[in-house]
Amino acid sequence: MTSFNPREQIQAMTGYHSAQVDVPIRLNTNESPFAPPDGWLDAVSDIVRTVQWNRYPDRAATELRATIAKRHGVSPENIFVANGSNEVIQTILLAYGGAGRRVATFEPTYQMYSQIARVTGAEVVEGERNADLTLDPQEIKRVLTSYSPAVTFLCNPNNPTGLIEPRENLEAMLAHTSGVVVVDEAYAEFSEWSAVDMVSDELPLAVTRTFSKTLSLAALRVGYVVAPRQMVADLEIAVLPYHLDAFKQAATMAALGFVSEMEQRVEAIKSERARIFAAISAMDCEVWSSGSNFILFRPRSSEATEVWKRMVASGVLVRDCSSWPRLAGCLRVTVGTVEENSAFLGALSHALLGQ
Ligand SMILES: *Cc1c(COP(=O)(O)O)cnc(C)c1O
């Protein structure tokens, strides 16, 4: 008989899932509600015909890295691109984490940090946020000086809380780290500040970005990191050869031509975010202020999973975070189009009334 015997870390874990229920309005995974521009689709159909499909792609993604580097005013040697920022995170953990090393997170935060850290063999040390989900620099100091993690993650703005981290939290990490600090800026465009300008070859700081949110390309799977040259060289050793296919490199180059168009949509999302925030606050819910494209909230007198189910019944899917550690009773909604958001608010107010 075949006996499946995965590594201990794998046996101890369950996968990362977001329930994909087939309903008309899906506001559970923080994507852009808008399709990429038609001009990009036209460019992509030309690209399909010009790719040399029988040849391996440019392993160093030279042109793509140069274009991204220009956008941030750094050298192409400061840029590493991968299949989504999740693969960037995985590559960082392969290069700097692993067996016998520690990785620090400040919970609750994006679950993939601890998930990938464990899968790749590291020990995870969890710092704690306050009851209001803010993070104190003293806690950062405590975790970093007691455990000397090889990798420390800061998600800014934080997922799933939506909160913007104060700069002093990153400063505390840089002051007390003996490893590398990774700032995940998946939602940077919706936020008030970015650490990307702080990246230099002398500082152990890496900042990740993704095309999956503001840039409307979650299906394409592209993300990157702006990091010191030495770190990029280390990541290139850890990653598989030819991990970025030729089509993706060209399609991403084309997408960079539409960044300003995409960024104009950020203002529309922010104004909808303000509208939803005010409306949820006026209902029987606790709400966290958001610097991203989603909002975390907690119904005060209804059970969260019940509310979630009633909303699904009215055709609206949000994220049920209520079983996640430290997020009892919480739900998270992604800001969608005006129509989607109105449907969400209608469904929520019905659900809170028990209907
Ligand atoms: C959505 C998200 C990402 C994006 O991951 P991709 O692999 O680039 O799609 C990364 N970090 C956080 C915190 C996210 O919420």
mmCIF file of C-alpha atoms and ligand atoms in Angstrom:
data_model
loop_
_atom_site.group_PDB
_atom_site.id
_atom_site.type_symbol
_atom_site.label_atom_id
_atom_site.label_comp_id
_atom_site.label_asym_id
_atom_site.label_seq_id
_atom_site.Cartn_x
_atom_site.Cartn_y
_atom_site.Cartn_z
ATOM 1 C CA MET A 1 0.000 0.000 0.000
ATOM 2 C CA THR A 2 1.219 3.497 -0.815
ATOM 3 C CA SER A 3 1.855 5.563 2.214
ATOM 4 C CA PHE A 4 1.891 9.309 1.799
ATOM 5 C CA ASN A 5 4.289 10.738 4.273
ATOM 6 C CA PRO A 6 4.817 14.468 3.807
ATOM 7 C CA ARG A 7 7.293 16.444 5.900
ATOM 8 C CA GLU A 8 6.241 17.228 9.450
ATOM 9 C CA GLN A 9 5.596 20.913 8.612
ATOM 10 C CA ILE A 10 3.171 19.913 5.858
ATOM 11 C CA GLN A 11 1.349 17.379 8.028
ATOM 12 C CA ALA A 12 0.748 20.019 10.665
ATOM 13 C CA MET A 13 -0.848 22.447 8.236
ATOM 14 C CA THR A 14 -4.011 23.095 6.319
ATOM 15 C CA GLY A 15 -3.834 24.997 3.024
ATOM 16 C CA TYR A 16 -4.695 28.632 2.454
ATOM 17 C CA HIS A 17 -8.182 28.906 1.063
ATOM 18 C CA SER A 18 -10.648 31.587 0.282
ATOM 19 C CA ALA A 19 -14.077 30.066 -0.265
ATOM 20 C CA GLN A 20 -15.002 30.729 -3.916
ATOM 21 C CA VAL A 21 -18.763 30.628 -3.783
ATOM 22 C CA ASP A 22 -20.517 31.131 -7.084
ATOM 23 C CA VAL A 23 -22.463 34.332 -6.417
ATOM 24 C CA PRO A 24 -22.914 37.429 -8.602
ATOM 25 C CA ILE A 25 -20.967 39.813 -6.336
ATOM 26 C CA ARG A 26 -17.587 38.630 -5.079
ATOM 27 C CA LEU A 27 -15.881 40.995 -2.680
ATOM 28 C CA ASN A 28 -13.636 38.520 -0.853
ATOM 29 C CA THR A 29 -10.146 38.583 -2.382
ATOM 30 C CA ASN A 30 -9.219 42.267 -2.777
ATOM 31 C CA GLU A 31 -8.782 42.295 -6.535
ATOM 32 C CA SER A 32 -9.537 45.319 -8.681
ATOM 33 C CA PRO A 33 -13.199 45.399 -9.724
ATOM 34 C CA PHE A 34 -12.096 46.793 -13.104
ATOM 35 C CA ALA A 35 -10.762 44.837 -16.090
ATOM 36 C CA PRO A 36 -7.418 45.990 -17.509
ATOM 37 C CA PRO A 37 -7.679 48.627 -20.295
ATOM 38 C CA ASP A 38 -8.603 47.497 -23.831
ATOM 39 C CA GLY A 39 -5.295 48.892 -25.080
ATOM 40 C CA TRP A 40 -3.479 46.319 -22.998
ATOM 41 C CA LEU A 41 -5.616 43.505 -24.422
ATOM 42 C CA ASP A 42 -4.715 44.654 -27.945
ATOM 43 C CA ALA A 43 -1.028 44.689 -27.048
ATOM 44 C CA VAL A 44 -1.307 41.199 -25.572
ATOM 45 C CA SER A 45 -2.799 39.729 -28.742
ATOM 46 C CA ASP A 46 0.194 41.069 -30.689
ATOM 47 C CA ILE A 47 2.591 39.685 -28.091
ATOM 48 C CA VAL A 48 1.164 36.190 -28.458
ATOM 49 C CA ARG A 49 2.274 36.241 -32.128
ATOM 50 C CA THR A 50 5.755 37.656 -31.530
ATOM 51 C CA VAL A 51 6.946 35.455 -28.647
ATOM 52 C CA GLN A 52 9.597 32.934 -29.738
ATOM 53 C CA TRP A 53 7.707 30.046 -28.244
ATOM 54 C CA ASN A 54 10.352 27.401 -29.061
ATOM 55 C CA ARG A 55 13.036 29.288 -27.104
ATOM 56 C CA TYR A 56 13.566 29.706 -23.367
ATOM 57 C CA PRO A 57 12.735 33.207 -22.152
ATOM 58 C CA ASP A 58 15.284 35.831 -21.100
ATOM 59 C CA ARG A 59 16.207 34.350 -17.760
ATOM 60 C CA ALA A 60 17.224 37.706 -16.284
ATOM 61 C CA ALA A 61 14.032 39.475 -17.486
ATOM 62 C CA THR A 62 16.372 42.310 -18.506
ATOM 63 C CA GLU A 63 13.937 44.665 -20.205
ATOM 64 C CA LEU A 64 11.188 44.195 -17.647
ATOM 65 C CA ARG A 65 13.509 44.809 -14.719
ATOM 66 C CA ALA A 66 14.910 47.916 -16.404
ATOM 67 C CA THR A 67 11.397 49.317 -16.900
ATOM 68 C CA ILE A 68 10.346 48.633 -13.311
ATOM 69 C CA ALA A 69 13.652 50.047 -12.051
ATOM 70 C CA LYS A 70 13.053 53.288 -13.931
ATOM 71 C CA ARG A 71 9.631 53.587 -12.325
ATOM 72 C CA HIS A 72 11.235 53.562 -8.873
ATOM 73 C CA GLY A 73 14.463 55.389 -9.710
ATOM 74 C CA VAL A 74 16.691 52.425 -8.849
ATOM 75 C CA SER A 75 19.031 50.170 -10.819
ATOM 76 C CA PRO A 76 17.724 46.998 -12.565
ATOM 77 C CA GLU A 77 20.023 45.102 -10.173
ATOM 78 C CA ASN A 78 17.695 46.247 -7.389
ATOM 79 C CA ILE A 79 14.678 44.514 -8.947
ATOM 80 C CA PHE A 80 13.597 40.874 -8.764
ATOM 81 C CA VAL A 81 10.359 39.832 -10.504
ATOM 82 C CA ALA A 82 8.362 36.649 -9.894
ATOM 83 C CA ASN A 83 4.984 34.984 -10.451
ATOM 84 C CA GLY A 84 3.036 37.120 -8.023
ATOM 85 C CA SER A 85 4.398 38.695 -4.869
ATOM 86 C CA ASN A 86 3.640 35.383 -3.164
ATOM 87 C CA GLU A 87 6.453 33.854 -5.209
ATOM 88 C CA VAL A 88 8.665 36.791 -4.291
ATOM 89 C CA ILE A 89 7.932 36.041 -0.623
ATOM 90 C CA GLN A 90 8.606 32.348 -1.161
ATOM 91 C CA THR A 91 11.924 33.093 -2.857
ATOM 92 C CA ILE A 92 12.959 35.430 -0.026
ATOM 93 C CA LEU A 93 12.123 32.684 2.464
ATOM 94 C CA LEU A 94 14.031 30.072 0.451
ATOM 95 C CA ALA A 95 17.086 32.315 0.384
ATOM 96 C CA TYR A 96 16.958 33.731 3.931
ATOM 97 C CA GLY A 97 14.646 31.487 5.967
ATOM 98 C CA GLY A 98 14.616 27.690 6.079
ATOM 99 C CA ALA A 99 15.556 25.108 8.688
ATOM 100 C CA GLY A 100 17.184 26.395 11.854
ATOM 101 C CA ARG A 101 16.132 30.000 11.206
ATOM 102 C CA ARG A 102 13.317 32.161 12.515
ATOM 103 C CA VAL A 103 10.799 34.301 10.670
ATOM 104 C CA ALA A 104 8.821 37.017 12.504
ATOM 105 C CA THR A 105 5.283 38.167 11.781
ATOM 106 C CA PHE A 106 3.028 40.542 13.717
ATOM 107 C CA GLU A 107 -0.417 39.018 13.980
ATOM 108 C CA PRO A 108 -2.987 39.281 12.655
ATOM 109 C CA THR A 109 -1.410 39.827 9.267
ATOM 110 C CA TYR A 110 -1.236 38.242 5.802
ATOM 111 C CA GLN A 111 -1.324 34.493 6.396
ATOM 112 C CA MET A 112 1.050 33.596 3.577
ATOM 113 C CA TYR A 113 4.107 34.805 5.531
ATOM 114 C CA SER A 114 3.796 32.145 8.199
ATOM 115 C CA GLN A 115 2.397 29.555 5.783
ATOM 116 C CA ILE A 116 5.333 29.823 3.352
ATOM 117 C CA ALA A 117 7.859 30.235 6.171
ATOM 118 C CA ARG A 118 6.713 26.934 7.687
ATOM 119 C CA VAL A 119 6.512 25.103 4.354
ATOM 120 C CA THR A 120 10.112 26.137 3.693
ATOM 121 C CA GLY A 121 11.202 24.853 7.107
ATOM 122 C CA ALA A 122 11.643 27.957 9.244
ATOM 123 C CA GLU A 123 10.292 28.491 12.739
ATOM 124 C CA VAL A 124 7.695 31.279 12.914
ATOM 125 C CA VAL A 125 7.703 33.701 15.847
ATOM 126 C CA GLU A 126 4.509 35.681 16.184
ATOM 127 C CA GLY A 127 4.489 39.178 17.586
ATOM 128 C CA GLU A 128 1.169 40.448 18.869
ATOM 129 C CA ARG A 129 -0.826 43.509 17.955
ATOM 130 C CA ASN A 130 -2.928 45.393 20.500
ATOM 131 C CA ALA A 131 -6.640 44.612 20.953
ATOM 132 C CA ASP A 132 -7.437 47.442 18.496
ATOM 133 C CA LEU A 133 -5.087 45.703 15.996
ATOM 134 C CA THR A 134 -2.475 48.483 16.003
ATOM 135 C CA LEU A 135 1.170 47.536 16.546
ATOM 136 C CA ASP A 136 3.530 49.050 19.130
ATOM 137 C CA PRO A 137 7.221 49.614 18.361
ATOM 138 C CA GLN A 138 8.022 48.151 21.812
ATOM 139 C CA GLU A 139 6.530 44.838 20.675
ATOM 140 C CA ILE A 140 8.690 44.940 17.550
ATOM 141 C CA LYS A 141 11.753 45.549 19.695
ATOM 142 C CA ARG A 142 10.799 42.707 22.039
ATOM 143 C CA VAL A 143 10.367 40.145 19.245
ATOM 144 C CA LEU A 144 13.420 41.155 17.248
ATOM 145 C CA THR A 145 15.793 41.332 20.199
ATOM 146 C CA SER A 146 14.503 38.123 21.850
ATOM 147 C CA TYR A 147 14.399 35.931 18.731
ATOM 148 C CA SER A 148 16.780 37.502 16.172
ATOM 149 C CA PRO A 149 14.620 36.487 13.187
ATOM 150 C CA ALA A 150 16.380 36.066 9.838
ATOM 151 C CA VAL A 151 13.323 37.560 8.097
ATOM 152 C CA THR A 152 10.757 39.983 9.533
ATOM 153 C CA PHE A 153 7.554 40.857 7.668
ATOM 154 C CA LEU A 154 5.601 44.090 7.838
ATOM 155 C CA CYS A 155 2.492 44.388 5.693
ATOM 156 C CA ASN A 156 1.726 48.051 4.959
ATOM 157 C CA PRO A 157 -1.177 48.708 4.754
ATOM 158 C CA ASN A 158 -1.823 45.553 6.734
ATOM 159 C CA ASN A 159 -4.034 42.788 5.381
ATOM 160 C CA PRO A 160 -6.584 41.879 6.778
ATOM 161 C CA THR A 161 -6.938 44.932 9.047
ATOM 162 C CA GLY A 162 -6.465 47.640 6.403
ATOM 163 C CA LEU A 163 -4.510 49.753 8.909
ATOM 164 C CA ILE A 164 -1.587 51.888 7.744
ATOM 165 C CA GLU A 165 1.558 51.236 9.783
ATOM 166 C CA PRO A 166 3.200 54.259 11.371
ATOM 167 C CA ARG A 167 6.695 54.875 9.965
ATOM 168 C CA GLU A 168 8.172 54.425 13.426
ATOM 169 C CA ASN A 169 7.246 50.715 13.241
ATOM 170 C CA LEU A 170 9.469 50.208 10.221
ATOM 171 C CA GLU A 171 12.179 52.297 11.889
ATOM 172 C CA ALA A 172 11.959 50.038 14.959
ATOM 173 C CA MET A 173 12.347 46.970 12.751
ATOM 174 C CA LEU A 174 15.383 48.388 10.984
ATOM 175 C CA ALA A 175 16.914 49.460 14.291
ATOM 176 C CA HIS A 176 16.575 46.039 15.913
ATOM 177 C CA THR A 177 16.878 43.538 13.051
ATOM 178 C CA SER A 178 19.874 41.317 12.575
ATOM 179 C CA GLY A 179 18.312 39.840 9.406
ATOM 180 C CA VAL A 180 16.229 41.286 6.589
ATOM 181 C CA VAL A 181 13.007 43.283 6.847
ATOM 182 C CA VAL A 182 10.381 42.765 4.144
ATOM 183 C CA VAL A 183 7.677 45.390 3.712
ATOM 184 C CA ASP A 184 4.778 44.012 1.664
ATOM 185 C CA GLU A 185 3.146 46.890 -0.194
ATOM 186 C CA ALA A 186 0.452 44.999 -2.081
ATOM 187 C CA TYR A 187 -1.889 47.932 -1.387
ATOM 188 C CA ALA A 188 0.618 50.806 -1.571
ATOM 189 C CA GLU A 189 -1.386 52.815 -4.097
ATOM 190 C CA PHE A 190 -4.282 53.152 -1.646
ATOM 191 C CA SER A 191 -2.048 54.134 1.242
ATOM 192 C CA GLU A 192 -0.445 57.313 2.563
ATOM 193 C CA TRP A 193 3.215 56.397 2.457
ATOM 194 C CA SER A 194 5.606 53.905 0.924
ATOM 195 C CA ALA A 195 8.962 52.516 2.027
ATOM 196 C CA VAL A 196 10.113 52.035 -1.542
ATOM 197 C CA ASP A 197 12.206 55.232 -1.511
ATOM 198 C CA MET A 198 14.104 53.990 1.539
ATOM 199 C CA VAL A 199 15.562 50.969 -0.265
ATOM 200 C CA SER A 200 19.338 51.175 -0.639
ATOM 201 C CA ASP A 201 22.208 48.728 -1.043
ATOM 202 C CA GLU A 202 23.313 49.440 2.550
ATOM 203 C CA LEU A 203 20.015 48.715 4.314
ATOM 204 C CA PRO A 204 18.537 45.208 4.917
ATOM 205 C CA LEU A 205 15.165 46.361 3.585
ATOM 206 C CA ALA A 206 13.116 44.862 0.737
ATOM 207 C CA VAL A 207 9.769 46.222 -0.493
ATOM 208 C CA THR A 208 7.374 43.994 -2.448
ATOM 209 C CA ARG A 209 4.741 45.139 -4.939
ATOM 210 C CA THR A 210 2.148 43.273 -6.998
ATOM 211 C CA PHE A 211 0.222 43.642 -10.246
ATOM 212 C CA SER A 212 -2.704 41.762 -8.687
ATOM 213 C CA LYS A 213 -4.519 44.648 -7.003
ATOM 214 C CA THR A 214 -4.373 48.218 -8.378
ATOM 215 C CA LEU A 215 -3.019 47.065 -11.735
ATOM 216 C CA SER A 216 -6.024 44.777 -12.392
ATOM 217 C CA LEU A 217 -3.902 41.766 -13.369
ATOM 218 C CA ALA A 218 -4.450 39.160 -10.656
ATOM 219 C CA ALA A 219 -4.839 36.503 -13.385
ATOM 220 C CA LEU A 220 -1.414 37.279 -14.889
ATOM 221 C CA ARG A 221 0.498 36.476 -11.664
ATOM 222 C CA VAL A 222 3.253 39.075 -11.426
ATOM 223 C CA GLY A 223 4.902 40.744 -8.486
ATOM 224 C CA TYR A 224 8.325 42.134 -7.705
ATOM 225 C CA VAL A 225 10.617 43.343 -4.992
ATOM 226 C CA VAL A 226 12.784 46.452 -4.774
ATOM 227 C CA ALA A 227 15.794 45.356 -2.717
ATOM 228 C CA PRO A 228 19.528 45.771 -2.189
ATOM 229 C CA ARG A 229 21.638 44.338 -5.048
ATOM 230 C CA GLN A 230 23.100 41.649 -2.831
ATOM 231 C CA MET A 231 19.644 40.448 -1.915
ATOM 232 C CA VAL A 232 18.471 40.340 -5.538
ATOM 233 C CA ALA A 233 21.571 38.256 -6.382
ATOM 234 C CA ASP A 234 20.679 35.848 -3.549
ATOM 235 C CA LEU A 235 17.080 35.547 -4.774
ATOM 236 C CA GLU A 236 18.272 34.740 -8.289
ATOM 237 C CA ILE A 237 20.167 31.771 -6.882
ATOM 238 C CA ALA A 238 17.180 30.497 -4.920
ATOM 239 C CA VAL A 239 14.561 30.780 -7.691
ATOM 240 C CA LEU A 240 14.045 28.207 -10.457
ATOM 241 C CA PRO A 241 15.653 28.960 -13.836
ATOM 242 C CA TYR A 242 13.283 30.569 -16.374
ATOM 243 C CA HIS A 243 10.596 31.041 -13.729
ATOM 244 C CA LEU A 244 9.187 34.039 -15.644
ATOM 245 C CA ASP A 245 7.818 32.983 -19.014
ATOM 246 C CA ALA A 246 8.385 35.077 -22.137
ATOM 247 C CA PHE A 247 4.722 35.948 -22.589
ATOM 248 C CA LYS A 248 4.455 37.215 -19.026
ATOM 249 C CA GLN A 249 7.566 39.344 -19.350
ATOM 250 C CA ALA A 250 6.220 41.035 -22.483
ATOM 251 C CA ALA A 251 2.644 41.332 -21.202
ATOM 252 C CA THR A 252 3.893 42.927 -17.990
ATOM 253 C CA MET A 253 6.058 45.377 -19.962
ATOM 254 C CA ALA A 254 2.937 46.324 -21.907
ATOM 255 C CA ALA A 255 0.951 46.746 -18.682
ATOM 256 C CA LEU A 256 3.512 49.230 -17.384
ATOM 257 C CA GLY A 257 2.446 51.500 -20.229
ATOM 258 C CA PHE A 258 -0.957 51.773 -18.599
ATOM 259 C CA VAL A 259 0.068 52.509 -15.025
ATOM 260 C CA SER A 260 -1.208 56.083 -14.984
ATOM 261 C CA GLU A 261 -4.568 54.943 -16.373
ATOM 262 C CA MET A 262 -4.780 52.289 -13.663
ATOM 263 C CA GLU A 263 -3.778 54.746 -10.959
ATOM 264 C CA GLN A 264 -6.642 57.057 -11.885
ATOM 265 C CA ARG A 265 -8.964 54.292 -10.733
ATOM 266 C CA VAL A 266 -7.429 54.438 -7.270
ATOM 267 C CA GLU A 267 -9.264 57.701 -6.542
ATOM 268 C CA ALA A 268 -12.604 56.101 -7.435
ATOM 269 C CA ILE A 269 -11.887 53.178 -5.090
ATOM 270 C CA LYS A 270 -10.847 55.516 -2.281
ATOM 271 C CA SER A 271 -14.031 57.536 -2.563
ATOM 272 C CA GLU A 272 -16.111 54.346 -2.523
ATOM 273 C CA ARG A 273 -14.069 53.180 0.464
ATOM 274 C CA ALA A 274 -15.088 56.355 2.314
ATOM 275 C CA ARG A 275 -18.741 55.810 1.398
ATOM 276 C CA ILE A 276 -18.734 52.166 2.570
ATOM 277 C CA PHE A 277 -16.818 53.047 5.733
ATOM 278 C CA ALA A 278 -19.398 55.673 6.698
ATOM 279 C CA ALA A 279 -22.306 53.350 5.895
ATOM 280 C CA ILE A 280 -20.944 50.372 7.870
ATOM 281 C CA SER A 281 -20.108 52.675 10.784
ATOM 282 C CA ALA A 282 -23.740 53.818 10.843
ATOM 283 C CA MET A 283 -24.847 50.182 11.209
ATOM 284 C CA ASP A 284 -24.389 48.035 14.319
ATOM 285 C CA CYS A 285 -20.702 47.320 13.552
ATOM 286 C CA GLU A 286 -17.194 48.109 14.710
ATOM 287 C CA VAL A 287 -15.098 49.238 11.691
ATOM 288 C CA TRP A 288 -11.349 49.683 11.185
ATOM 289 C CA SER A 289 -10.152 52.638 9.140
ATOM 290 C CA SER A 290 -8.544 51.446 5.936
ATOM 291 C CA GLY A 291 -5.595 52.576 3.840
ATOM 292 C CA SER A 292 -6.236 49.838 1.306
ATOM 293 C CA ASN A 293 -9.006 48.600 -1.002
ATOM 294 C CA PHE A 294 -10.839 46.583 1.644
ATOM 295 C CA ILE A 295 -12.463 47.163 5.038
ATOM 296 C CA LEU A 296 -12.463 44.983 8.148
ATOM 297 C CA PHE A 297 -15.565 45.172 10.338
ATOM 298 C CA ARG A 298 -17.216 43.347 13.226
ATOM 299 C CA PRO A 299 -20.987 43.102 13.676
ATOM 300 C CA ARG A 300 -21.726 43.996 17.313
ATOM 301 C CA SER A 301 -24.846 42.009 18.032
ATOM 302 C CA SER A 302 -25.031 39.392 15.267
ATOM 303 C CA GLU A 303 -22.849 36.335 14.824
ATOM 304 C CA ALA A 304 -20.374 36.968 11.967
ATOM 305 C CA THR A 305 -20.705 33.623 10.161
ATOM 306 C CA GLU A 306 -24.505 33.967 10.286
ATOM 307 C CA VAL A 307 -24.204 37.432 8.736
ATOM 308 C CA TRP A 308 -21.798 36.017 6.120
ATOM 309 C CA LYS A 309 -24.274 33.233 5.223
ATOM 310 C CA ARG A 310 -27.203 35.619 4.933
ATOM 311 C CA MET A 311 -25.148 37.844 2.654
ATOM 312 C CA VAL A 312 -24.198 34.878 0.458
ATOM 313 C CA ALA A 313 -27.902 34.077 0.254
ATOM 314 C CA SER A 314 -28.443 37.611 -1.109
ATOM 315 C CA GLY A 315 -25.685 37.041 -3.673
ATOM 316 C CA VAL A 316 -22.816 38.897 -1.986
ATOM 317 C CA LEU A 317 -19.577 37.174 -0.964
ATOM 318 C CA VAL A 318 -17.252 38.795 1.585
ATOM 319 C CA ARG A 319 -14.395 37.196 3.532
ATOM 320 C CA ASP A 320 -15.339 35.468 6.772
ATOM 321 C CA CYS A 321 -12.312 36.069 9.007
ATOM 322 C CA SER A 322 -14.157 35.138 12.189
ATOM 323 C CA SER A 323 -12.364 31.821 12.676
ATOM 324 C CA TRP A 324 -8.911 33.379 12.190
ATOM 325 C CA PRO A 325 -6.875 33.839 15.344
ATOM 326 C CA ARG A 326 -7.405 37.283 16.947
ATOM 327 C CA LEU A 327 -10.212 38.191 14.520
ATOM 328 C CA ALA A 328 -13.227 36.652 16.235
ATOM 329 C CA GLY A 329 -16.436 38.074 14.820
ATOM 330 C CA CYS A 330 -14.742 39.870 11.913
ATOM 331 C CA LEU A 331 -15.664 40.095 8.231
ATOM 332 C CA ARG A 332 -13.690 41.781 5.454
ATOM 333 C CA VAL A 333 -15.134 43.374 2.342
ATOM 334 C CA THR A 334 -13.231 44.382 -0.791
ATOM 335 C CA VAL A 335 -14.208 47.734 -2.291
ATOM 336 C CA GLY A 336 -15.893 46.988 -5.618
ATOM 337 C CA THR A 337 -17.730 49.052 -8.212
ATOM 338 C CA VAL A 338 -20.398 51.535 -7.089
ATOM 339 C CA GLU A 339 -23.142 49.011 -7.931
ATOM 340 C CA GLU A 340 -21.378 46.147 -6.127
ATOM 341 C CA ASN A 341 -20.806 48.285 -3.056
ATOM 342 C CA SER A 342 -24.431 49.346 -2.938
ATOM 343 C CA ALA A 343 -25.509 45.718 -3.221
ATOM 344 C CA PHE A 344 -23.088 44.858 -0.408
ATOM 345 C CA LEU A 345 -24.468 47.578 1.869
ATOM 346 C CA GLY A 346 -28.022 46.456 1.168
ATOM 347 C CA ALA A 347 -27.152 42.833 1.870
ATOM 348 C CA LEU A 348 -25.301 43.746 5.057
ATOM 349 C CA SER A 349 -28.104 45.824 6.501
ATOM 350 C CA HIS A 350 -30.590 43.027 5.747
ATOM 351 C CA ALA A 351 -28.267 40.426 7.245
ATOM 352 C CA LEU A 352 -27.821 42.461 10.440
ATOM 353 C CA LEU A 353 -31.582 42.624 10.815
ATOM 354 C CA GLY A 354 -31.643 38.835 10.649
ATOM 355 C CA GLN A 355 -33.177 38.678 7.182
HETATM 356 C C1 LIG B 1 -3.088 40.177 -2.441
HETATM 357 C C2 LIG B 1 -1.841 40.236 -1.636
HETATM 358 C C3 LIG B 1 -0.629 39.916 -2.219
HETATM 359 C C4 LIG B 1 -0.596 39.598 -3.672
HETATM 360 O O1 LIG B 1 -0.106 38.391 -3.963
HETATM 361 P P1 LIG B 1 0.164 38.051 -5.497
HETATM 362 O O2 LIG B 1 0.881 36.760 -5.356
HETATM 363 O O3 LIG B 1 1.028 39.156 -6.036
HETATM 364 O O4 LIG B 1 -1.148 37.980 -6.184
HETATM 365 C C5 LIG B 1 0.518 40.008 -1.468
HETATM 366 N N1 LIG B 1 0.480 40.430 -0.187
HETATM 367 C C6 LIG B 1 -0.677 40.777 0.387
HETATM 368 C C7 LIG B 1 -0.681 41.293 1.770
HETATM 369 C C8 LIG B 1 -1.863 40.663 -0.307
HETATM 370 O O5 LIG B 1 -3.012 40.983 0.288
#
